[in-house]
Amino acid sequence: MRHSPRILVAPTCLKGSLSANDAADILADFLAGYFSDHVEIDVCPVADGGDDTLAVLQEADKGYMAQSCTVMGPVSEMTVKAQYLVHPGNKLAVLEAAQAHGYRLLVERGLAPLSATSYGVGQMLASVIQRHPDLERIVLALGGSSSTDGGLGALQALGVRFLDETGNVIAEPIGGGHLAAIREVQWLPCWPYDGELLIATDVHNPLLGENGTAAVFAPQKGATQDECRLLDQSLCRVSQFMQQACGTAYQDVPGVGAAGGLAYGLLHLPKARIVSGSQWILDTLGVEDRLQQASLVITTEGRVDSTTFQGKAIGQLLELAGQKPVFIFCGQMQKGLQLPENVQIFPLVALDAELNDIQAAIKQPRPLLERCLNEANAAIQAVLEL
């Protein structure tokens, strides 16, 4: 007896427009309307450690409990309520660093490339450890950061002391602009936690140099070319002081440049290691097993370009899918992009669309996504041999 074909609906968010869960609802409603009598539909919104990570995990597993703590925001005069998840049954907590030092928190106020700090991330870690002493694993998802402080702000909040040239402890929360003043590191972290700390990122950049965090990511956070050079030079000097204090040299480890170097700083903590955010999430959601049962994968992405297939959730999906057909519905697609033979892309907005049309699409994506689904209907039926 022939089994019904199955579609795996595994969307990511369309940043600033549709959450992964909302995109999943639209896709599932459409597919159910056309194919409910002939096709099994497996709905599994995904993320890659950035936006939507907490929402996707909580939607998939009701064992996750939403929690929050009040911490410093990306600048010292800002206080934020940071959300995180705890899974008591698995003795696991999942945190998003951007809840404390995220870029989006400064959009209205204005970016602060030299004063933005990861101090609140350290406060969040300290609060979670104190409130949930039975945890065996903490997953900290990086991405969307506003700071370039090498993670020293977070370490400072955990008790590490940084001294200036006069031997005085720097009391102000450390941002990128404070790094040049550091002359000594006193490694005294308050870390009463014996479990694993997984630093989840799909960025592979080192801390320093032309591919380092200052050169590649600081411009996105408002830094000028001169400020980028200052930040890189300061991080280079600070890494030497960190090596003297801890006996470790992590500045060249792939991924330590993530979140303004936050990964670098936190990697010095006991039982800390860097993992792929998208791989960890897809593993947690059981996507590989679900893909084996699927005839077609349908996903979404804000913009498909050359970086889409390099470590992001879409790239992991494609790798796991092998040669199975994958349909990607996206906001826009990079011109001239070479695609694998099993991939078809349906952009909501044309490459040469006017700015007003793009802005309208961001505000009202549903009708455009439904239009694209209608256009893809024949291709879906062909893949499923209906």
mmCIF file of C-alpha atoms in Angstrom:
data_model
loop_
_atom_site.group_PDB
_atom_site.id
_atom_site.type_symbol
_atom_site.label_atom_id
_atom_site.label_comp_id
_atom_site.label_asym_id
_atom_site.label_seq_id
_atom_site.Cartn_x
_atom_site.Cartn_y
_atom_site.Cartn_z
ATOM 1 C CA MET A 1 0.000 0.000 0.000
ATOM 2 C CA ARG A 2 1.406 3.383 -1.013
ATOM 3 C CA HIS A 3 1.842 5.894 1.798
ATOM 4 C CA SER A 4 0.645 9.449 1.381
ATOM 5 C CA PRO A 5 3.411 11.906 0.508
ATOM 6 C CA ARG A 6 4.550 14.165 3.322
ATOM 7 C CA ILE A 7 5.569 17.834 3.268
ATOM 8 C CA LEU A 8 7.908 19.096 5.962
ATOM 9 C CA VAL A 9 7.017 22.747 6.599
ATOM 10 C CA ALA A 10 10.128 24.170 8.270
ATOM 11 C CA PRO A 11 10.158 27.975 7.917
ATOM 12 C CA THR A 12 12.569 30.446 9.463
ATOM 13 C CA CYS A 13 11.537 34.013 10.247
ATOM 14 C CA LEU A 14 11.371 36.762 7.664
ATOM 15 C CA LYS A 15 13.256 39.231 9.827
ATOM 16 C CA GLY A 16 11.205 42.260 10.794
ATOM 17 C CA SER A 17 8.169 40.882 8.975
ATOM 18 C CA LEU A 18 7.033 37.367 9.896
ATOM 19 C CA SER A 19 8.039 35.119 12.765
ATOM 20 C CA ALA A 20 8.830 31.497 12.010
ATOM 21 C CA ASN A 21 5.668 30.406 13.819
ATOM 22 C CA ASP A 22 3.503 32.875 11.869
ATOM 23 C CA ALA A 23 5.043 31.767 8.572
ATOM 24 C CA ALA A 24 4.369 28.148 9.547
ATOM 25 C CA ASP A 25 0.702 28.936 10.194
ATOM 26 C CA ILE A 26 0.293 30.573 6.773
ATOM 27 C CA LEU A 27 2.021 27.721 4.956
ATOM 28 C CA ALA A 28 0.129 25.025 6.847
ATOM 29 C CA ASP A 29 -3.257 26.704 6.275
ATOM 30 C CA PHE A 30 -2.602 27.009 2.553
ATOM 31 C CA LEU A 31 -1.343 23.454 2.127
ATOM 32 C CA ALA A 32 -4.176 22.005 4.180
ATOM 33 C CA GLY A 33 -6.672 23.825 1.961
ATOM 34 C CA TYR A 34 -5.224 22.286 -1.193
ATOM 35 C CA PHE A 35 -3.801 18.942 -0.150
ATOM 36 C CA SER A 36 -5.351 17.819 3.141
ATOM 37 C CA ASP A 37 -6.962 14.739 1.579
ATOM 38 C CA HIS A 38 -3.814 13.561 -0.171
ATOM 39 C CA VAL A 39 -0.789 14.771 1.787
ATOM 40 C CA GLU A 40 0.554 14.595 5.344
ATOM 41 C CA ILE A 41 1.792 17.975 6.565
ATOM 42 C CA ASP A 42 4.502 18.060 9.254
ATOM 43 C CA VAL A 43 4.890 21.571 10.670
ATOM 44 C CA CYS A 44 8.241 22.385 12.289
ATOM 45 C CA PRO A 45 9.271 26.081 12.498
ATOM 46 C CA VAL A 46 13.052 26.408 12.891
ATOM 47 C CA ALA A 47 15.674 28.971 13.884
ATOM 48 C CA ASP A 48 19.460 29.216 13.947
ATOM 49 C CA GLY A 49 20.204 30.725 17.341
ATOM 50 C CA GLY A 50 19.148 34.243 16.390
ATOM 51 C CA ASP A 51 15.652 35.677 16.154
ATOM 52 C CA ASP A 52 12.807 33.327 17.129
ATOM 53 C CA THR A 53 14.986 30.754 18.891
ATOM 54 C CA LEU A 54 12.995 30.844 22.134
ATOM 55 C CA ALA A 55 9.604 30.969 20.401
ATOM 56 C CA VAL A 56 10.437 28.043 18.120
ATOM 57 C CA LEU A 57 11.637 25.840 20.972
ATOM 58 C CA GLN A 58 8.668 26.643 23.175
ATOM 59 C CA GLU A 59 6.228 25.937 20.339
ATOM 60 C CA ALA A 60 7.850 22.545 19.741
ATOM 61 C CA ASP A 61 8.126 21.366 23.356
ATOM 62 C CA LYS A 62 5.685 22.430 26.051
ATOM 63 C CA GLY A 63 8.220 21.296 28.657
ATOM 64 C CA TYR A 64 9.969 24.646 28.205
ATOM 65 C CA MET A 65 8.903 27.256 30.744
ATOM 66 C CA ALA A 66 9.262 30.956 29.931
ATOM 67 C CA GLN A 67 11.176 32.946 32.542
ATOM 68 C CA SER A 68 12.603 36.460 32.734
ATOM 69 C CA CYS A 69 15.094 38.519 34.695
ATOM 70 C CA THR A 70 15.837 42.235 34.824
ATOM 71 C CA VAL A 71 19.331 43.167 33.650
ATOM 72 C CA MET A 72 21.314 46.037 32.178
ATOM 73 C CA GLY A 73 20.643 46.687 28.531
ATOM 74 C CA PRO A 74 23.321 47.336 25.907
ATOM 75 C CA VAL A 75 24.110 50.738 27.469
ATOM 76 C CA SER A 76 24.442 51.462 31.181
ATOM 77 C CA GLU A 77 21.438 53.786 31.409
ATOM 78 C CA MET A 78 19.091 51.120 30.002
ATOM 79 C CA THR A 79 17.357 48.323 31.917
ATOM 80 C CA VAL A 80 15.599 45.455 30.130
ATOM 81 C CA LYS A 81 13.557 42.395 31.031
ATOM 82 C CA ALA A 82 15.391 39.491 29.413
ATOM 83 C CA GLN A 83 13.366 36.417 28.477
ATOM 84 C CA TYR A 84 14.770 32.883 28.603
ATOM 85 C CA LEU A 85 13.530 29.286 28.748
ATOM 86 C CA VAL A 86 14.013 26.562 31.323
ATOM 87 C CA HIS A 87 13.227 22.898 30.701
ATOM 88 C CA PRO A 88 13.105 21.354 34.207
ATOM 89 C CA GLY A 89 12.767 17.812 32.878
ATOM 90 C CA ASN A 90 15.935 18.139 30.822
ATOM 91 C CA LYS A 91 17.735 20.355 33.369
ATOM 92 C CA LEU A 92 18.344 22.781 30.524
ATOM 93 C CA ALA A 93 18.125 26.546 30.064
ATOM 94 C CA VAL A 94 18.171 28.366 26.720
ATOM 95 C CA LEU A 95 19.132 32.043 26.622
ATOM 96 C CA GLU A 96 19.383 34.609 23.841
ATOM 97 C CA ALA A 97 22.239 37.045 24.417
ATOM 98 C CA ALA A 98 20.423 39.655 22.326
ATOM 99 C CA GLN A 99 17.746 39.861 25.006
ATOM 100 C CA ALA A 100 20.333 41.837 27.019
ATOM 101 C CA HIS A 101 22.645 43.481 24.480
ATOM 102 C CA GLY A 102 20.718 43.211 21.240
ATOM 103 C CA TYR A 103 21.039 45.570 18.304
ATOM 104 C CA ARG A 104 17.266 45.999 18.168
ATOM 105 C CA LEU A 105 17.263 47.497 21.676
ATOM 106 C CA LEU A 106 19.183 50.517 20.377
ATOM 107 C CA VAL A 107 17.388 51.107 17.085
ATOM 108 C CA GLU A 108 15.189 53.909 18.413
ATOM 109 C CA ARG A 109 17.769 55.342 20.813
ATOM 110 C CA GLY A 110 20.691 55.195 18.377
ATOM 111 C CA LEU A 111 23.620 52.806 18.050
ATOM 112 C CA ALA A 112 26.558 53.010 20.452
ATOM 113 C CA PRO A 113 29.517 51.183 18.857
ATOM 114 C CA LEU A 114 32.029 52.136 21.596
ATOM 115 C CA SER A 115 29.867 52.197 24.730
ATOM 116 C CA ALA A 116 27.574 49.214 24.060
ATOM 117 C CA THR A 117 28.362 46.399 26.481
ATOM 118 C CA SER A 118 27.617 42.721 27.045
ATOM 119 C CA TYR A 119 27.445 43.349 30.817
ATOM 120 C CA GLY A 120 23.738 42.431 30.884
ATOM 121 C CA VAL A 121 24.508 39.035 29.342
ATOM 122 C CA GLY A 122 26.737 38.250 32.306
ATOM 123 C CA GLN A 123 23.997 39.392 34.667
ATOM 124 C CA MET A 124 21.514 37.142 32.878
ATOM 125 C CA LEU A 125 23.830 34.127 33.201
ATOM 126 C CA ALA A 126 24.400 34.860 36.894
ATOM 127 C CA SER A 127 20.659 35.184 37.526
ATOM 128 C CA VAL A 128 19.814 31.945 35.733
ATOM 129 C CA ILE A 129 22.484 30.003 37.616
ATOM 130 C CA GLN A 130 21.315 31.389 40.952
ATOM 131 C CA ARG A 131 17.623 30.800 40.313
ATOM 132 C CA HIS A 132 18.004 27.331 38.772
ATOM 133 C CA PRO A 133 20.833 25.551 40.630
ATOM 134 C CA ASP A 134 19.961 22.107 39.235
ATOM 135 C CA LEU A 135 20.761 22.968 35.619
ATOM 136 C CA GLU A 136 23.143 20.632 33.807
ATOM 137 C CA ARG A 137 23.333 22.578 30.561
ATOM 138 C CA ILE A 138 22.929 26.187 29.495
ATOM 139 C CA VAL A 139 22.653 27.056 25.799
ATOM 140 C CA LEU A 140 23.420 30.706 25.059
ATOM 141 C CA ALA A 141 22.344 31.700 21.540
ATOM 142 C CA LEU A 142 24.390 34.547 20.070
ATOM 143 C CA GLY A 143 23.426 36.884 17.261
ATOM 144 C CA GLY A 144 21.933 40.322 16.821
ATOM 145 C CA SER A 145 24.384 41.990 19.209
ATOM 146 C CA SER A 146 25.135 45.703 19.508
ATOM 147 C CA SER A 147 28.469 45.507 21.345
ATOM 148 C CA THR A 148 32.097 44.843 20.410
ATOM 149 C CA ASP A 149 33.687 44.324 23.808
ATOM 150 C CA GLY A 150 35.166 40.838 23.432
ATOM 151 C CA GLY A 151 32.712 39.583 26.044
ATOM 152 C CA LEU A 152 34.608 41.440 28.753
ATOM 153 C CA GLY A 153 31.455 43.238 29.844
ATOM 154 C CA ALA A 154 29.799 39.883 30.519
ATOM 155 C CA LEU A 155 32.878 38.597 32.369
ATOM 156 C CA GLN A 156 32.964 41.809 34.411
ATOM 157 C CA ALA A 157 29.377 41.163 35.541
ATOM 158 C CA LEU A 158 30.495 37.676 36.603
ATOM 159 C CA GLY A 159 33.261 39.033 38.825
ATOM 160 C CA VAL A 160 36.325 39.249 36.574
ATOM 161 C CA ARG A 161 38.249 42.456 37.311
ATOM 162 C CA PHE A 162 39.930 44.660 34.736
ATOM 163 C CA LEU A 163 42.557 47.152 35.890
ATOM 164 C CA ASP A 164 43.729 50.358 34.220
ATOM 165 C CA GLU A 165 47.297 51.722 34.046
ATOM 166 C CA THR A 166 47.054 53.133 37.588
ATOM 167 C CA GLY A 167 46.096 49.721 38.980
ATOM 168 C CA ASN A 168 42.516 50.759 39.670
ATOM 169 C CA VAL A 169 39.616 48.476 38.868
ATOM 170 C CA ILE A 170 37.495 49.750 35.980
ATOM 171 C CA ALA A 171 34.059 50.070 37.573
ATOM 172 C CA GLU A 172 32.044 51.320 34.613
ATOM 173 C CA PRO A 173 30.448 48.534 32.526
ATOM 174 C CA ILE A 174 33.005 47.746 29.843
ATOM 175 C CA GLY A 175 32.180 48.493 26.228
ATOM 176 C CA GLY A 176 34.462 48.487 23.232
ATOM 177 C CA GLY A 177 35.667 51.990 23.976
ATOM 178 C CA HIS A 178 36.938 50.947 27.421
ATOM 179 C CA LEU A 179 39.183 48.155 26.137
ATOM 180 C CA ALA A 180 42.113 50.463 25.372
ATOM 181 C CA ALA A 181 42.343 51.398 29.064
ATOM 182 C CA ILE A 182 42.836 47.812 30.296
ATOM 183 C CA ARG A 183 46.316 46.860 31.454
ATOM 184 C CA GLU A 184 45.649 43.777 33.606
ATOM 185 C CA VAL A 185 43.044 41.052 34.019
ATOM 186 C CA GLN A 186 42.332 39.532 37.419
ATOM 187 C CA TRP A 187 40.549 36.261 36.730
ATOM 188 C CA LEU A 188 38.114 35.923 39.639
ATOM 189 C CA PRO A 189 34.785 34.896 38.079
ATOM 190 C CA CYS A 190 31.831 34.103 40.309
ATOM 191 C CA TRP A 191 30.757 30.947 38.505
ATOM 192 C CA PRO A 192 29.006 28.514 40.885
ATOM 193 C CA TYR A 193 27.948 26.261 38.027
ATOM 194 C CA ASP A 194 29.305 22.830 37.189
ATOM 195 C CA GLY A 195 27.321 22.144 34.029
ATOM 196 C CA GLU A 196 28.017 22.766 30.346
ATOM 197 C CA LEU A 197 27.809 26.180 28.734
ATOM 198 C CA LEU A 198 27.105 25.825 25.009
ATOM 199 C CA ILE A 199 27.856 29.009 23.073
ATOM 200 C CA ALA A 200 25.596 28.665 20.028
ATOM 201 C CA THR A 201 26.642 30.521 16.896
ATOM 202 C CA ASP A 202 26.980 29.904 13.184
ATOM 203 C CA VAL A 203 29.572 32.629 12.706
ATOM 204 C CA HIS A 204 33.083 31.277 12.074
ATOM 205 C CA ASN A 205 35.057 34.507 12.402
ATOM 206 C CA PRO A 206 38.098 34.770 14.675
ATOM 207 C CA LEU A 207 38.467 37.598 17.161
ATOM 208 C CA LEU A 208 41.083 39.679 15.322
ATOM 209 C CA GLY A 209 42.234 40.817 11.897
ATOM 210 C CA GLU A 210 40.543 41.400 8.559
ATOM 211 C CA ASN A 211 38.018 38.633 9.234
ATOM 212 C CA GLY A 212 37.698 39.487 12.914
ATOM 213 C CA THR A 213 34.722 40.792 14.819
ATOM 214 C CA ALA A 214 35.637 44.502 14.607
ATOM 215 C CA ALA A 215 36.420 44.520 10.887
ATOM 216 C CA VAL A 216 33.434 42.440 9.794
ATOM 217 C CA PHE A 217 30.638 43.208 12.246
ATOM 218 C CA ALA A 218 31.354 46.521 13.995
ATOM 219 C CA PRO A 219 30.358 48.597 10.912
ATOM 220 C CA GLN A 220 26.885 47.050 11.173
ATOM 221 C CA LYS A 221 26.741 48.386 14.728
ATOM 222 C CA GLY A 222 27.534 51.958 13.725
ATOM 223 C CA ALA A 223 31.335 51.961 13.971
ATOM 224 C CA THR A 224 33.394 54.138 11.617
ATOM 225 C CA GLN A 225 36.533 52.813 9.930
ATOM 226 C CA ASP A 226 38.704 54.529 12.564
ATOM 227 C CA GLU A 227 36.580 53.043 15.348
ATOM 228 C CA CYS A 228 36.851 49.598 13.776
ATOM 229 C CA ARG A 229 40.651 49.886 13.766
ATOM 230 C CA LEU A 230 40.634 51.079 17.385
ATOM 231 C CA LEU A 231 38.422 48.179 18.439
ATOM 232 C CA ASP A 232 40.599 45.608 16.672
ATOM 233 C CA GLN A 233 43.788 47.023 18.182
ATOM 234 C CA SER A 234 42.213 47.105 21.644
ATOM 235 C CA LEU A 235 40.945 43.539 21.354
ATOM 236 C CA CYS A 236 44.419 42.422 20.265
ATOM 237 C CA ARG A 237 45.994 43.933 23.374
ATOM 238 C CA VAL A 238 43.266 42.652 25.687
ATOM 239 C CA SER A 239 43.651 39.116 24.316
ATOM 240 C CA GLN A 240 47.275 39.207 25.466
ATOM 241 C CA PHE A 241 46.204 40.192 28.989
ATOM 242 C CA MET A 242 43.557 37.457 28.980
ATOM 243 C CA GLN A 243 46.182 34.907 27.938
ATOM 244 C CA GLN A 244 48.458 36.024 30.774
ATOM 245 C CA ALA A 245 45.613 35.690 33.293
ATOM 246 C CA CYS A 246 44.097 32.412 32.064
ATOM 247 C CA GLY A 247 46.905 30.681 30.191
ATOM 248 C CA THR A 248 44.721 30.235 27.134
ATOM 249 C CA ALA A 249 44.883 31.659 23.601
ATOM 250 C CA TYR A 250 41.409 31.533 22.094
ATOM 251 C CA GLN A 251 41.602 34.512 19.738
ATOM 252 C CA ASP A 252 42.024 32.344 16.625
ATOM 253 C CA VAL A 253 39.354 29.760 17.453
ATOM 254 C CA PRO A 254 36.663 29.766 14.721
ATOM 255 C CA GLY A 255 33.524 31.466 16.019
ATOM 256 C CA VAL A 256 35.017 33.510 18.867
ATOM 257 C CA GLY A 257 34.301 36.671 16.871
ATOM 258 C CA ALA A 258 30.547 36.093 17.228
ATOM 259 C CA ALA A 259 28.442 38.776 18.937
ATOM 260 C CA GLY A 260 31.260 41.305 19.115
ATOM 261 C CA GLY A 261 33.626 38.744 20.616
ATOM 262 C CA LEU A 262 31.194 37.659 23.333
ATOM 263 C CA ALA A 263 31.989 34.069 22.352
ATOM 264 C CA TYR A 264 35.684 34.775 22.977
ATOM 265 C CA GLY A 265 35.169 36.049 26.503
ATOM 266 C CA LEU A 266 32.729 33.342 27.585
ATOM 267 C CA LEU A 267 34.833 30.529 26.099
ATOM 268 C CA HIS A 268 37.223 31.069 29.032
ATOM 269 C CA LEU A 269 34.565 29.858 31.510
ATOM 270 C CA PRO A 270 34.694 26.241 32.750
ATOM 271 C CA LYS A 271 33.040 23.641 30.496
ATOM 272 C CA ALA A 272 32.236 26.244 27.842
ATOM 273 C CA ARG A 273 32.362 25.337 24.172
ATOM 274 C CA ILE A 274 31.169 26.742 20.866
ATOM 275 C CA VAL A 275 28.511 24.817 18.928
ATOM 276 C CA SER A 276 26.540 25.454 15.749
ATOM 277 C CA GLY A 277 23.321 27.178 16.749
ATOM 278 C CA SER A 278 21.355 25.950 13.752
ATOM 279 C CA GLN A 279 22.607 22.381 14.139
ATOM 280 C CA TRP A 280 21.778 22.312 17.844
ATOM 281 C CA ILE A 281 18.254 23.598 17.225
ATOM 282 C CA LEU A 282 17.569 21.248 14.308
ATOM 283 C CA ASP A 283 18.877 18.326 16.368
ATOM 284 C CA THR A 284 16.687 19.375 19.296
ATOM 285 C CA LEU A 285 13.638 19.520 17.011
ATOM 286 C CA GLY A 286 14.423 16.114 15.486
ATOM 287 C CA VAL A 287 14.514 17.577 11.976
ATOM 288 C CA GLU A 288 16.812 14.918 10.498
ATOM 289 C CA ASP A 289 14.387 12.100 11.361
ATOM 290 C CA ARG A 290 11.424 14.156 10.140
ATOM 291 C CA LEU A 291 13.221 14.868 6.869
ATOM 292 C CA GLN A 292 13.625 11.155 6.189
ATOM 293 C CA GLN A 293 9.833 10.843 6.052
ATOM 294 C CA ALA A 294 9.326 13.911 3.834
ATOM 295 C CA SER A 295 8.844 14.031 0.056
ATOM 296 C CA LEU A 296 9.208 17.820 -0.065
ATOM 297 C CA VAL A 297 10.614 20.509 2.237
ATOM 298 C CA ILE A 298 9.066 23.979 2.270
ATOM 299 C CA THR A 299 10.808 26.777 4.131
ATOM 300 C CA THR A 300 11.039 30.579 4.267
ATOM 301 C CA GLU A 301 13.827 33.135 4.564
ATOM 302 C CA GLY A 302 13.951 36.926 4.584
ATOM 303 C CA ARG A 303 16.595 37.224 1.863
ATOM 304 C CA VAL A 304 18.352 34.426 0.012
ATOM 305 C CA ASP A 305 21.956 35.235 -0.862
ATOM 306 C CA SER A 306 25.360 33.560 -0.774
ATOM 307 C CA THR A 307 25.395 33.563 3.055
ATOM 308 C CA THR A 308 22.063 31.737 3.318
ATOM 309 C CA PHE A 309 23.677 28.353 2.739
ATOM 310 C CA GLN A 310 26.665 28.952 5.045
ATOM 311 C CA GLY A 311 25.732 27.845 8.540
ATOM 312 C CA LYS A 312 22.246 29.314 8.746
ATOM 313 C CA ALA A 313 19.240 27.091 9.399
ATOM 314 C CA ILE A 314 18.445 26.995 5.665
ATOM 315 C CA GLY A 315 21.929 25.698 4.916
ATOM 316 C CA GLN A 316 21.589 22.985 7.550
ATOM 317 C CA LEU A 317 18.169 22.030 6.172
ATOM 318 C CA LEU A 318 19.584 21.673 2.669
ATOM 319 C CA GLU A 319 22.465 19.558 3.923
ATOM 320 C CA LEU A 320 20.104 17.237 5.788
ATOM 321 C CA ALA A 321 17.658 17.129 2.855
ATOM 322 C CA GLY A 322 20.266 15.725 0.485
ATOM 323 C CA GLN A 323 18.662 15.523 -2.945
ATOM 324 C CA LYS A 324 15.074 15.912 -1.770
ATOM 325 C CA PRO A 325 13.211 18.872 -3.304
ATOM 326 C CA VAL A 326 13.314 22.073 -1.258
ATOM 327 C CA PHE A 327 11.081 25.078 -1.976
ATOM 328 C CA ILE A 328 12.177 28.381 -0.399
ATOM 329 C CA PHE A 329 9.746 31.292 -0.168
ATOM 330 C CA CYS A 330 11.767 34.421 0.537
ATOM 331 C CA GLY A 331 11.425 38.187 0.719
ATOM 332 C CA GLN A 332 14.054 38.749 -1.958
ATOM 333 C CA MET A 333 16.739 36.778 -3.778
ATOM 334 C CA GLN A 334 20.256 37.833 -4.723
ATOM 335 C CA LYS A 335 20.722 38.350 -8.450
ATOM 336 C CA GLY A 336 22.679 35.641 -10.258
ATOM 337 C CA LEU A 337 22.718 33.244 -7.306
ATOM 338 C CA GLN A 338 23.644 29.682 -8.224
ATOM 339 C CA LEU A 339 21.248 27.182 -6.651
ATOM 340 C CA PRO A 340 21.460 23.429 -6.106
ATOM 341 C CA GLU A 341 19.370 21.463 -8.618
ATOM 342 C CA ASN A 342 16.893 20.334 -5.942
ATOM 343 C CA VAL A 343 16.103 23.880 -4.784
ATOM 344 C CA GLN A 344 13.408 26.181 -6.147
ATOM 345 C CA ILE A 345 13.013 29.747 -4.885
ATOM 346 C CA PHE A 346 9.872 31.875 -4.924
ATOM 347 C CA PRO A 347 10.605 35.523 -3.978
ATOM 348 C CA LEU A 348 7.794 37.675 -2.586
ATOM 349 C CA VAL A 349 9.340 40.845 -4.003
ATOM 350 C CA ALA A 350 11.164 41.309 -7.310
ATOM 351 C CA LEU A 351 14.863 42.152 -7.222
ATOM 352 C CA ASP A 352 14.238 45.527 -8.866
ATOM 353 C CA ALA A 353 11.226 46.407 -6.693
ATOM 354 C CA GLU A 354 10.769 49.994 -5.574
ATOM 355 C CA LEU A 355 11.488 50.852 -1.944
ATOM 356 C CA ASN A 356 7.802 51.548 -1.300
ATOM 357 C CA ASP A 357 6.901 48.064 -2.556
ATOM 358 C CA ILE A 358 9.534 46.475 -0.321
ATOM 359 C CA GLN A 359 8.308 48.407 2.720
ATOM 360 C CA ALA A 360 4.724 47.422 1.951
ATOM 361 C CA ALA A 361 5.755 43.766 1.663
ATOM 362 C CA ILE A 362 7.482 43.883 5.058
ATOM 363 C CA LYS A 363 4.339 45.279 6.676
ATOM 364 C CA GLN A 364 1.881 42.981 4.878
ATOM 365 C CA PRO A 365 3.693 39.776 3.858
ATOM 366 C CA ARG A 366 0.756 37.358 4.100
ATOM 367 C CA PRO A 367 -0.992 38.161 0.781
ATOM 368 C CA LEU A 368 2.347 38.051 -1.055
ATOM 369 C CA LEU A 369 3.257 34.712 0.502
ATOM 370 C CA GLU A 370 -0.164 33.309 -0.383
ATOM 371 C CA ARG A 371 0.252 34.579 -3.965
ATOM 372 C CA CYS A 372 3.622 32.829 -4.237
ATOM 373 C CA LEU A 373 2.124 29.632 -2.847
ATOM 374 C CA ASN A 374 -0.562 29.760 -5.513
ATOM 375 C CA GLU A 375 2.123 30.233 -8.168
ATOM 376 C CA ALA A 376 4.050 27.249 -6.748
ATOM 377 C CA ASN A 377 0.981 25.025 -6.544
ATOM 378 C CA ALA A 378 1.629 23.210 -9.820
ATOM 379 C CA ALA A 379 5.283 22.625 -8.901
ATOM 380 C CA ILE A 380 4.250 21.208 -5.521
ATOM 381 C CA GLN A 381 1.800 18.830 -7.174
ATOM 382 C CA ALA A 382 4.441 17.732 -9.659
ATOM 383 C CA VAL A 383 6.931 16.928 -6.895
ATOM 384 C CA LEU A 384 4.309 14.996 -4.953
ATOM 385 C CA GLU A 385 3.055 13.268 -8.136
ATOM 386 C CA LEU A 386 -0.543 14.198 -7.418
#
